[in-house]
Amino acid sequence: MKRRPTIIDVAKKAGVSKTTVSRVITGDGANVREETIQRVQTAIDELGYTHNAVASSLRTDRTNLIMLSIPDITNPFWPAVARGVQDRMEREGYAVVFANSDWDAQREKMFLEMARRNRFDAILINPVRVNNDELKAAHIHTVLIGSHEGFPDFDIVGSNSYGATQLALAHLYDLGHRRIGLIRGERQSRPGHSRLQSYEDFLREKGLVLDSSLIVRVPFDEMGGRQAMEQLLSLAEPPTAVLAANDILAIGALQAAHQAGLTVPDQLSIMGIDDIFAASATTPPLTTIAKPQYEIGRQAAEFLLDRLGEQATAVPRRHLFNCTLQQRGSTGPPP
Amino acid sequence: MKRRPTIIDVAKKAGVSKTTVSRVITGDGANVREETIQRVQTAIDELGYTHNAVASSLRTDRTNLIMLSIPDITNPFWPAVARGVQDRMEREGYAVVFANSDWDAQREKMFLEMARRNRFDAILINPVRVNNDELKAAHIHTVLIGSHEGFPDFDIVGSNSYGATQLALAHLYDLGHRRIGLIRGERQSRPGHSRLQSYEDFLREKGLVLDSSLIVRVPFDEMGGRQAMEQLLSLAEPPTAVLAANDILAIGALQAAHQAGLTVPDQLSIMGIDDIFAASATTPPLTTIAKPQYEIGRQAAEFLLDRLGEQATAVPRRHLFNCTLQQRGSTGPPP
DNA sequence: CCCGGAAATGGGAACGTTCCCATTTTAACA
DNA sequence: TGTTAAAATGGGAACGTTCCCATTTCCGGG
C-alpha cells in the first residue's frame, strides 16, 4: 500500500470525522476542542500525512500562488523588485513564483495561459507583447509593473520613466553637454517610447536641435549597447554625452568607448538608468538614475492584495515612484 | 450566471458526452471522429471554455509544473542555467517556475513544502541548507544542480569545481605567482569547501607553503569581495594574485583594489569563477573560469525527464562538466 | 435534574476532471 | 443482408478536499 494518506486516513486513525481533520488543517480551529486538535495532530504526524493542495484548490478555487512574469531574468532590476513582492506576499501566505519569458511573446503567452489553467490567484507582469485586452480576457487578477501606457484596465506600479529621463538629461545639460546621444532598446517598446518622448521634449524645452542620428535603437543587451556606441562614435560629429535606456546598454556603451580609446568621463560622458548592481562595478562607476525597485515590488504586492480582497470594483490605480540621480564617475563636463 | 464553463457545458452544447470532450481536450483524439472533434472545438470556442488544470491534476496526479529552486536570483549564473532547463522542459510540455530562496533556509524549506503540497512533478534545486534526507523525505522527483557532496541519493549535474579551481590556480602559477590569496564565500558551504580543498591540494603539489592568512571567508556578495580584498591588502605581505570563489566576489575585490590605488593586473592579478555577464564589463575585464551554464541546465532537465519517465529505479547519476579558462585582462605576471 | 443554547462534531454533496468499462455505431466482408 | 470486429461514444465512479447543514455533546442556570 504505497498510497499517500488522505485526511480520511487521518480521520480514521484519530477517531474523528474528515470534516474535523479538515478544520484542524486549515487552522480553522475555532470550533475544535484542544484535545481533539492534539489527537488529529498526532495522527497526522504518525501517518506522515501531507496536505493535498491540488484537491484543496479544486474545492476552494484558490491556490495561493502568484506569478511574477518578467521579460528578462538576466536584468538584475527584476530580482530586486521580486524581493519586494515576495516579502509582502509571503507574509499573507502566498508563494511567488517567477516566469521568465526571455522577451519571447510566445513564452509570455504560454505562461499567462498556464497561470490561468492552473488557477493562479494573480499575476504581476511586466508585459512584453501582451496587451490590455488579452490580459483582460485572461480573467485573472493582474497588476502591471512598469510605466506602461495603454493598459487602462489595470493597476500599475512603476517608476516615472519620463521623469527619470528628464532627470538624466538635466544632469548632463547642467554639466554643459549640448549634444547628447540616446540609446534606446528595441524590445521594451512602450517605456522606450516614453523615454524618446521625454528626450524630445527636453531638447525642445532647452531649445536644442533634434538630430535623429543621435538616436540609436538596438537590442536590449550589452552587445546592443556596444553597437550603439560604435555607431554614435562613427558620426561626423559624435555626441559629448550619451544616455542609455538602461544600465546594461550603458555598460555595453562604456566598453565600446573604452575600446575606441576614449577616456570616460573626460572625453565622453555616459549615463544609464536603473542602478543595477553592475553599475557600481564598472570603471569608472556608472552615473545612473536609481529606481526604488524594492518599493515598486512592495507596492505592486499591496495593490494585488487589495484586489484579492474585496476591492474588486475599485477603479484602476496607478503609482509611479520618482527616481533619483546616482552620480558616480562616468559623467563630467564636456571636453 | 457567472460560472466558468466546464466540460459538461461544452458536452451539452456539442451534443456529446463529457468523456468525449475530455478526449478531445487531452489530445487523446485517437478514437474520436474528425467531425466530432470539430463540433467539440467550436463549442469550446463559443463558450470560451478554459481547461481546469487543477481538477485535471487532482485526477491524474500530475501538474506538469517543475520548480527550479535557487539561492540567489541576483547571481546571473542562474538565469543562464534556467534557460537550458526551460528550453528542454517546455518542449515536453512542462512549465518551469523559479523559486528564489535568497539564501534563506526558511524560505527554501517553504518552497520545497509548496512544491510538495501543490504536487509539482519535480524539483531542480541548488540546495542552500536542505540536506539529502530532507529532500528524500519530500518524496518528489529531484535533480540537484551544483557540485555538491553529501547527496548520495540524487542525480547531480554541475561543473567540476575542484577542477575549475585547479585551472585557475594553474593559470596564476604559470604567470609566475607564488603567493595567491583565496576569497571564499560563506554561504555556499559545500562547493566552497571543495574549492578550499582544491586550493590546498594545489599548493601542496607545487610545494608552496600554506599561509592561512591568505584565505578569507566573506559573505557571498560584492561587499564581501571588497572586504576580503581590503583584508588581504592589509597583510604585511599581501598576495600578488587573488582567486575569488565567484565573479561577484571578484568584482568586489577588483573595486577594492582600484580604491586602494592598485593597478590591475600590473600590481595585482585577480580572478573569478563563473564567467557571468558583468565579468566582461569591468575594467580591466575579468579573467575567470567559464562554466557551461546552459548545458548544465539542459543536462539537468535531461536527467529529470528520465526520472519522470520509467527510470524510477535507476541508480543516481552524476554529470560534472569541465570548465574552461576565460583569459581576459585582470591577470598578468607578478610585479 | 433538566433545559436550552452554544460549542463541537459528523455526513453527505460538490468542485471539474479522467479513467474504467460497457454500449452503440460503423464499416468491411462474406 | 447478416455477421463481426473495430471504432466511437457514453455513464458513472473516483481523485481529496471543503462547505453546508444536521446532529450530538457540553455546561451553566433555574
Short mmCIF file of C-alpha atoms in Angstrom, two decimals, chain B:
data_model
loop_
_atom_site.label_atom_id
_atom_site.label_comp_id
_atom_site.label_asym_id
_atom_site.label_seq_id
_atom_site.Cartn_x
_atom_site.Cartn_y
_atom_site.Cartn_z
CA MET B 1 -24.61 33.02 -14.36
CA LYS B 2 -21.00 33.99 -13.80
CA ARG B 3 -19.78 30.41 -13.52
CA ARG B 4 -16.91 29.34 -15.69
CA PRO B 5 -17.99 26.78 -18.25
CA THR B 6 -16.90 23.19 -17.63
CA ILE B 7 -16.51 20.29 -19.95
CA ILE B 8 -20.06 19.34 -19.10
CA ASP B 9 -21.31 22.60 -20.52
CA VAL B 10 -19.21 22.00 -23.58
CA ALA B 11 -20.52 18.47 -23.87
CA LYS B 12 -24.09 19.66 -23.65
CA LYS B 13 -23.55 22.30 -26.28
CA ALA B 14 -21.78 19.93 -28.63
CA GLY B 15 -24.26 17.20 -28.03
CA VAL B 16 -21.70 14.67 -26.87
CA SER B 17 -20.63 13.22 -23.54
CA LYS B 18 -18.12 14.80 -21.22
CA THR B 19 -15.88 11.84 -21.81
CA THR B 20 -15.65 12.70 -25.46
CA VAL B 21 -14.91 16.31 -24.68
CA SER B 22 -12.18 15.20 -22.34
CA ARG B 23 -10.72 13.05 -25.08
CA VAL B 24 -10.62 15.99 -27.43
CA ILE B 25 -9.05 18.28 -24.87
CA THR B 26 -6.30 15.96 -23.81
CA GLY B 27 -5.42 15.47 -27.44
CA ASP B 28 -6.11 11.83 -26.87
CA GLY B 29 -8.08 12.04 -30.08
CA ALA B 30 -7.06 8.60 -31.19
CA ASN B 31 -10.58 7.32 -31.09
CA VAL B 32 -12.67 10.34 -31.92
CA ARG B 33 -14.12 11.10 -35.30
CA GLU B 34 -12.76 14.16 -37.01
CA GLU B 35 -16.23 15.62 -37.30
CA THR B 36 -16.83 15.21 -33.57
CA ILE B 37 -13.57 16.91 -32.77
CA GLN B 38 -14.66 19.87 -34.85
CA ARG B 39 -18.01 20.03 -33.16
CA VAL B 40 -16.45 19.99 -29.71
CA GLN B 41 -13.87 22.54 -30.73
CA THR B 42 -16.47 25.04 -31.85
CA ALA B 43 -18.45 24.52 -28.68
CA ILE B 44 -15.29 25.22 -26.71
CA ASP B 45 -14.63 28.38 -28.65
CA GLU B 46 -18.17 29.64 -28.39
CA LEU B 47 -18.36 29.10 -24.67
CA GLY B 48 -14.88 30.41 -24.06
CA TYR B 49 -14.14 27.29 -22.13
CA THR B 50 -10.80 27.04 -20.39
CA HIS B 51 -9.34 23.84 -19.15
CA ASN B 52 -9.18 23.49 -15.38
CA ALA B 53 -5.72 22.17 -14.76
CA VAL B 54 -6.36 21.88 -11.05
CA ALA B 55 -9.16 19.39 -11.48
CA SER B 56 -7.13 17.57 -14.04
CA SER B 57 -4.16 17.38 -11.71
CA LEU B 58 -6.30 16.03 -8.93
CA ARG B 59 -7.38 13.17 -11.10
CA THR B 60 -4.08 12.44 -12.83
CA ASP B 61 -1.71 13.34 -10.04
CA ARG B 62 0.45 15.29 -12.48
CA THR B 63 0.74 19.04 -12.79
CA ASN B 64 3.37 19.48 -15.49
CA LEU B 65 4.98 22.02 -13.24
CA ILE B 66 8.66 21.98 -12.44
CA MET B 67 10.28 24.08 -9.76
CA LEU B 68 13.75 25.47 -10.14
CA SER B 69 14.95 26.39 -6.69
CA ILE B 70 17.96 28.64 -6.48
CA PRO B 71 19.59 30.61 -3.73
CA ASP B 72 20.22 33.89 -5.41
CA ILE B 73 18.42 35.10 -8.46
CA THR B 74 20.71 38.09 -8.43
CA ASN B 75 23.58 35.91 -9.49
CA PRO B 76 23.49 35.91 -13.29
CA PHE B 77 24.81 32.40 -13.29
CA TRP B 78 21.33 31.02 -12.68
CA PRO B 79 19.34 32.62 -15.43
CA ALA B 80 21.75 31.07 -17.89
CA VAL B 81 21.20 27.67 -16.35
CA ALA B 82 17.49 28.27 -16.28
CA ARG B 83 17.44 28.89 -19.98
CA GLY B 84 18.86 25.46 -20.60
CA VAL B 85 16.30 23.91 -18.32
CA GLN B 86 13.40 25.77 -19.84
CA ASP B 87 14.29 25.07 -23.43
CA ARG B 88 14.34 21.37 -22.79
CA MET B 89 11.41 21.04 -20.40
CA GLU B 90 8.99 23.23 -22.26
CA ARG B 91 9.43 21.09 -25.30
CA GLU B 92 8.00 18.24 -23.26
CA GLY B 93 5.08 20.28 -22.09
CA TYR B 94 6.37 21.27 -18.68
CA ALA B 95 6.39 24.78 -17.36
CA VAL B 96 9.38 25.81 -15.31
CA VAL B 97 8.93 28.16 -12.46
CA PHE B 98 11.56 29.82 -10.28
CA ALA B 99 11.78 29.74 -6.55
CA ASN B 100 14.26 32.19 -5.16
CA SER B 101 15.27 31.46 -1.61
CA ASP B 102 17.62 34.41 -1.23
CA TRP B 103 19.95 32.22 0.82
CA ASP B 104 17.20 31.87 3.39
CA ALA B 105 16.87 28.38 4.81
CA GLN B 106 13.36 29.12 5.93
CA ARG B 107 12.27 30.19 2.51
CA GLU B 108 13.98 27.28 0.84
CA LYS B 109 12.04 24.93 3.06
CA MET B 110 8.85 26.81 2.37
CA PHE B 111 9.26 26.42 -1.36
CA LEU B 112 10.05 22.75 -1.01
CA GLU B 113 6.94 22.27 1.02
CA MET B 114 4.97 24.22 -1.51
CA ALA B 115 6.22 22.10 -4.40
CA ARG B 116 5.16 19.06 -2.46
CA ARG B 117 1.73 20.25 -1.46
CA ASN B 118 0.98 21.57 -4.88
CA ARG B 119 2.12 18.33 -6.42
CA PHE B 120 4.80 19.77 -8.62
CA ASP B 121 6.10 16.99 -10.78
CA ALA B 122 9.70 17.63 -9.91
CA ILE B 123 12.28 19.95 -8.43
CA LEU B 124 15.58 21.14 -9.71
CA ILE B 125 17.49 22.54 -6.81
CA ASN B 126 20.74 24.09 -5.88
CA PRO B 127 20.50 23.40 -2.19
CA VAL B 128 21.29 26.03 0.36
CA ARG B 129 20.62 24.34 3.65
CA VAL B 130 18.41 21.41 2.89
CA ASN B 131 20.16 18.07 3.10
CA ASN B 132 19.93 14.69 1.49
CA ASP B 133 17.48 13.22 3.95
CA GLU B 134 15.13 16.16 3.96
CA LEU B 135 15.00 16.07 0.19
CA LYS B 136 14.36 12.37 0.26
CA ALA B 137 11.57 12.82 2.76
CA ALA B 138 9.81 15.19 0.38
CA HIS B 139 9.08 12.30 -1.94
CA ILE B 140 9.30 14.30 -5.10
CA HIS B 141 11.45 13.79 -8.13
CA THR B 142 14.56 15.82 -7.63
CA VAL B 143 17.73 16.59 -9.51
CA LEU B 144 20.48 18.62 -7.93
CA ILE B 145 22.41 21.35 -9.64
CA GLY B 146 25.85 22.18 -8.38
CA SER B 147 28.81 20.07 -7.47
CA HIS B 148 27.62 19.04 -4.07
CA GLU B 149 28.89 16.27 -1.93
CA GLY B 150 26.66 14.56 0.56
CA PHE B 151 23.70 13.87 -1.66
CA PRO B 152 24.14 10.22 -2.47
CA ASP B 153 20.50 9.63 -3.34
CA PHE B 154 20.10 12.09 -6.18
CA ASP B 155 21.11 12.79 -9.71
CA ILE B 156 23.53 15.67 -9.77
CA VAL B 157 24.55 17.95 -12.58
CA GLY B 158 27.22 20.52 -12.09
CA SER B 159 30.62 21.62 -13.04
CA ASN B 160 33.86 20.29 -11.83
CA SER B 161 34.50 22.99 -9.32
CA TYR B 162 37.54 21.25 -7.98
CA GLY B 163 38.95 21.23 -11.48
CA ALA B 164 37.92 24.82 -12.04
CA THR B 165 39.93 25.92 -9.06
CA GLN B 166 42.91 23.91 -10.23
CA LEU B 167 42.62 25.51 -13.64
CA ALA B 168 42.52 28.99 -12.16
CA LEU B 169 45.42 28.38 -9.85
CA ALA B 170 47.47 26.81 -12.63
CA HIS B 171 46.90 29.91 -14.73
CA LEU B 172 48.13 32.15 -11.96
CA TYR B 173 51.02 29.84 -11.18
CA ASP B 174 52.10 29.75 -14.79
CA LEU B 175 52.13 33.52 -14.84
CA GLY B 176 54.65 33.32 -12.04
CA HIS B 177 52.54 33.92 -8.95
CA ARG B 178 53.58 32.10 -5.84
CA ARG B 179 51.61 33.95 -3.22
CA ILE B 180 47.97 33.53 -4.12
CA GLY B 181 45.06 34.66 -1.99
CA LEU B 182 41.74 32.85 -1.86
CA ILE B 183 38.41 34.54 -1.25
CA ARG B 184 35.73 32.11 -0.20
CA GLY B 185 32.02 32.59 0.19
CA GLU B 186 30.41 31.92 3.49
CA ARG B 187 27.13 30.60 2.38
CA GLN B 188 27.58 28.03 -0.28
CA SER B 189 29.28 25.74 2.11
CA ARG B 190 29.99 22.62 0.14
CA PRO B 191 31.42 23.89 -3.14
CA GLY B 192 33.32 26.48 -1.17
CA HIS B 193 34.74 23.59 0.69
CA SER B 194 35.68 21.81 -2.46
CA ARG B 195 37.47 24.93 -3.63
CA LEU B 196 39.38 25.14 -0.41
CA GLN B 197 40.37 21.52 -0.78
CA SER B 198 41.49 22.16 -4.31
CA TYR B 199 43.48 25.18 -3.20
CA GLU B 200 45.26 23.24 -0.51
CA ASP B 201 45.97 20.35 -2.82
CA PHE B 202 47.37 22.67 -5.42
CA LEU B 203 49.75 24.38 -3.03
CA ARG B 204 50.91 21.05 -1.74
CA GLU B 205 51.51 19.71 -5.19
CA LYS B 206 53.54 22.73 -6.17
CA GLY B 207 55.41 22.69 -2.91
CA LEU B 208 54.15 26.08 -1.77
CA VAL B 209 53.55 26.90 1.87
CA LEU B 210 50.02 27.23 3.07
CA ASP B 211 49.53 30.61 4.69
CA SER B 212 46.10 30.65 6.29
CA SER B 213 46.04 34.44 6.38
CA LEU B 214 45.71 34.30 2.62
CA ILE B 215 42.37 32.58 2.92
CA VAL B 216 39.45 34.88 3.64
CA ARG B 217 35.88 33.94 4.13
CA VAL B 218 33.16 36.53 3.49
CA PRO B 219 29.50 36.88 2.56
CA PHE B 220 28.72 35.90 -0.99
CA ASP B 221 28.24 39.35 -2.47
CA GLU B 222 30.05 42.31 -3.82
CA MET B 223 30.60 43.87 -0.42
CA GLY B 224 32.08 40.61 0.74
CA GLY B 225 34.56 40.76 -2.10
CA ARG B 226 35.57 44.26 -1.13
CA GLN B 227 36.04 43.40 2.48
CA ALA B 228 38.08 40.38 1.64
CA MET B 229 40.37 42.33 -0.63
CA GLU B 230 40.84 45.06 1.96
CA GLN B 231 41.78 42.44 4.44
CA LEU B 232 44.25 40.80 2.09
CA LEU B 233 45.84 44.12 1.19
CA SER B 234 46.34 44.96 4.82
CA LEU B 235 48.60 41.97 5.31
CA ALA B 236 52.24 42.55 5.98
CA GLU B 237 52.98 40.54 2.90
CA PRO B 238 49.95 40.75 0.62
CA PRO B 239 49.37 38.26 -2.18
CA THR B 240 50.38 39.03 -5.76
CA ALA B 241 47.29 37.32 -7.09
CA VAL B 242 43.82 36.61 -5.74
CA LEU B 243 41.32 33.97 -6.73
CA ALA B 244 37.72 34.58 -5.75
CA ALA B 245 35.19 31.81 -5.48
CA ASN B 246 32.90 33.54 -7.92
CA ASP B 247 32.81 36.55 -10.19
CA ILE B 248 30.71 38.66 -7.89
CA LEU B 249 33.29 38.37 -5.16
CA ALA B 250 36.00 39.03 -7.73
CA ILE B 251 34.29 42.20 -8.90
CA GLY B 252 34.08 43.42 -5.35
CA ALA B 253 37.73 42.61 -4.92
CA LEU B 254 38.57 44.48 -8.09
CA GLN B 255 36.81 47.56 -6.86
CA ALA B 256 38.61 47.44 -3.55
CA ALA B 257 41.91 47.09 -5.36
CA HIS B 258 41.15 50.14 -7.50
CA GLN B 259 40.14 52.06 -4.45
CA ALA B 260 43.43 51.19 -2.81
CA GLY B 261 45.15 52.71 -5.81
CA LEU B 262 46.46 49.49 -7.23
CA THR B 263 46.67 48.88 -10.97
CA VAL B 264 45.25 45.57 -12.12
CA PRO B 265 46.89 43.46 -13.41
CA ASP B 266 50.26 45.20 -13.17
CA GLN B 267 50.42 45.32 -9.41
CA LEU B 268 47.86 42.63 -8.60
CA SER B 269 46.13 39.87 -10.51
CA ILE B 270 42.50 38.99 -9.78
CA MET B 271 40.47 36.04 -10.99
CA GLY B 272 36.90 34.94 -10.59
CA ILE B 273 34.90 31.85 -11.37
CA ASP B 274 31.63 31.53 -13.33
CA ASP B 275 32.03 33.97 -16.21
CA ILE B 276 28.88 35.94 -15.58
CA PHE B 277 27.86 38.81 -17.78
CA ALA B 278 29.42 41.51 -15.64
CA ALA B 279 32.78 39.77 -15.76
CA SER B 280 33.47 41.19 -19.17
CA ALA B 281 32.15 44.58 -18.18
CA THR B 282 34.75 45.51 -15.62
CA THR B 283 37.92 47.41 -16.23
CA PRO B 284 40.07 45.53 -16.86
CA PRO B 285 37.73 42.74 -17.91
CA LEU B 286 37.90 39.86 -15.51
CA THR B 287 39.87 36.71 -16.18
CA THR B 288 37.67 33.91 -14.98
CA ILE B 289 36.70 30.27 -15.34
CA ALA B 290 33.70 29.69 -17.56
CA LYS B 291 31.15 27.03 -16.80
CA PRO B 292 28.83 25.68 -19.45
CA GLN B 293 25.77 27.10 -17.76
CA TYR B 294 23.25 26.47 -20.46
CA GLU B 295 24.48 22.92 -20.85
CA ILE B 296 24.27 22.34 -17.14
CA GLY B 297 20.63 23.31 -17.18
CA ARG B 298 19.98 21.21 -20.20
CA GLN B 299 21.60 18.14 -18.77
CA ALA B 300 19.70 18.55 -15.51
CA ALA B 301 16.49 18.63 -17.49
CA GLU B 302 17.55 15.50 -19.29
CA PHE B 303 18.12 13.65 -16.05
CA LEU B 304 14.78 14.86 -14.78
CA LEU B 305 12.93 13.69 -17.84
CA ASP B 306 14.45 10.27 -17.37
CA ARG B 307 13.20 10.21 -13.82
CA LEU B 308 9.78 11.35 -14.86
CA GLY B 309 9.75 8.52 -17.32
CA GLU B 310 10.35 4.97 -16.27
CA GLN B 311 13.83 5.19 -14.86
CA ALA B 312 12.49 5.32 -11.35
CA THR B 313 14.88 2.68 -10.11
CA ALA B 314 17.97 3.88 -11.92
CA VAL B 315 20.93 4.47 -9.71
CA PRO B 316 21.77 8.13 -9.00
CA ARG B 317 23.89 9.63 -11.71
CA ARG B 318 26.34 12.45 -11.67
CA HIS B 319 27.45 14.63 -14.51
CA LEU B 320 30.18 17.20 -13.94
CA PHE B 321 31.08 19.46 -16.81
CA ASN B 322 34.60 20.65 -17.27
CA CYS B 323 35.35 24.32 -17.07
CA THR B 324 37.44 26.47 -19.32
CA LEU B 325 39.75 29.37 -18.73
CA GLN B 326 38.49 32.75 -19.93
CA GLN B 327 41.59 34.80 -20.07
CA ARG B 328 40.89 38.50 -20.05
CA GLY B 329 42.68 41.47 -18.67
CA SER B 330 42.74 41.11 -14.90
CA THR B 331 45.65 38.70 -14.68
CA GLY B 332 49.28 39.10 -15.58
CA PRO B 333 52.77 38.37 -14.28
CA PRO B 334 53.54 39.45 -10.72
CA PRO B 335 55.14 42.86 -10.26
#
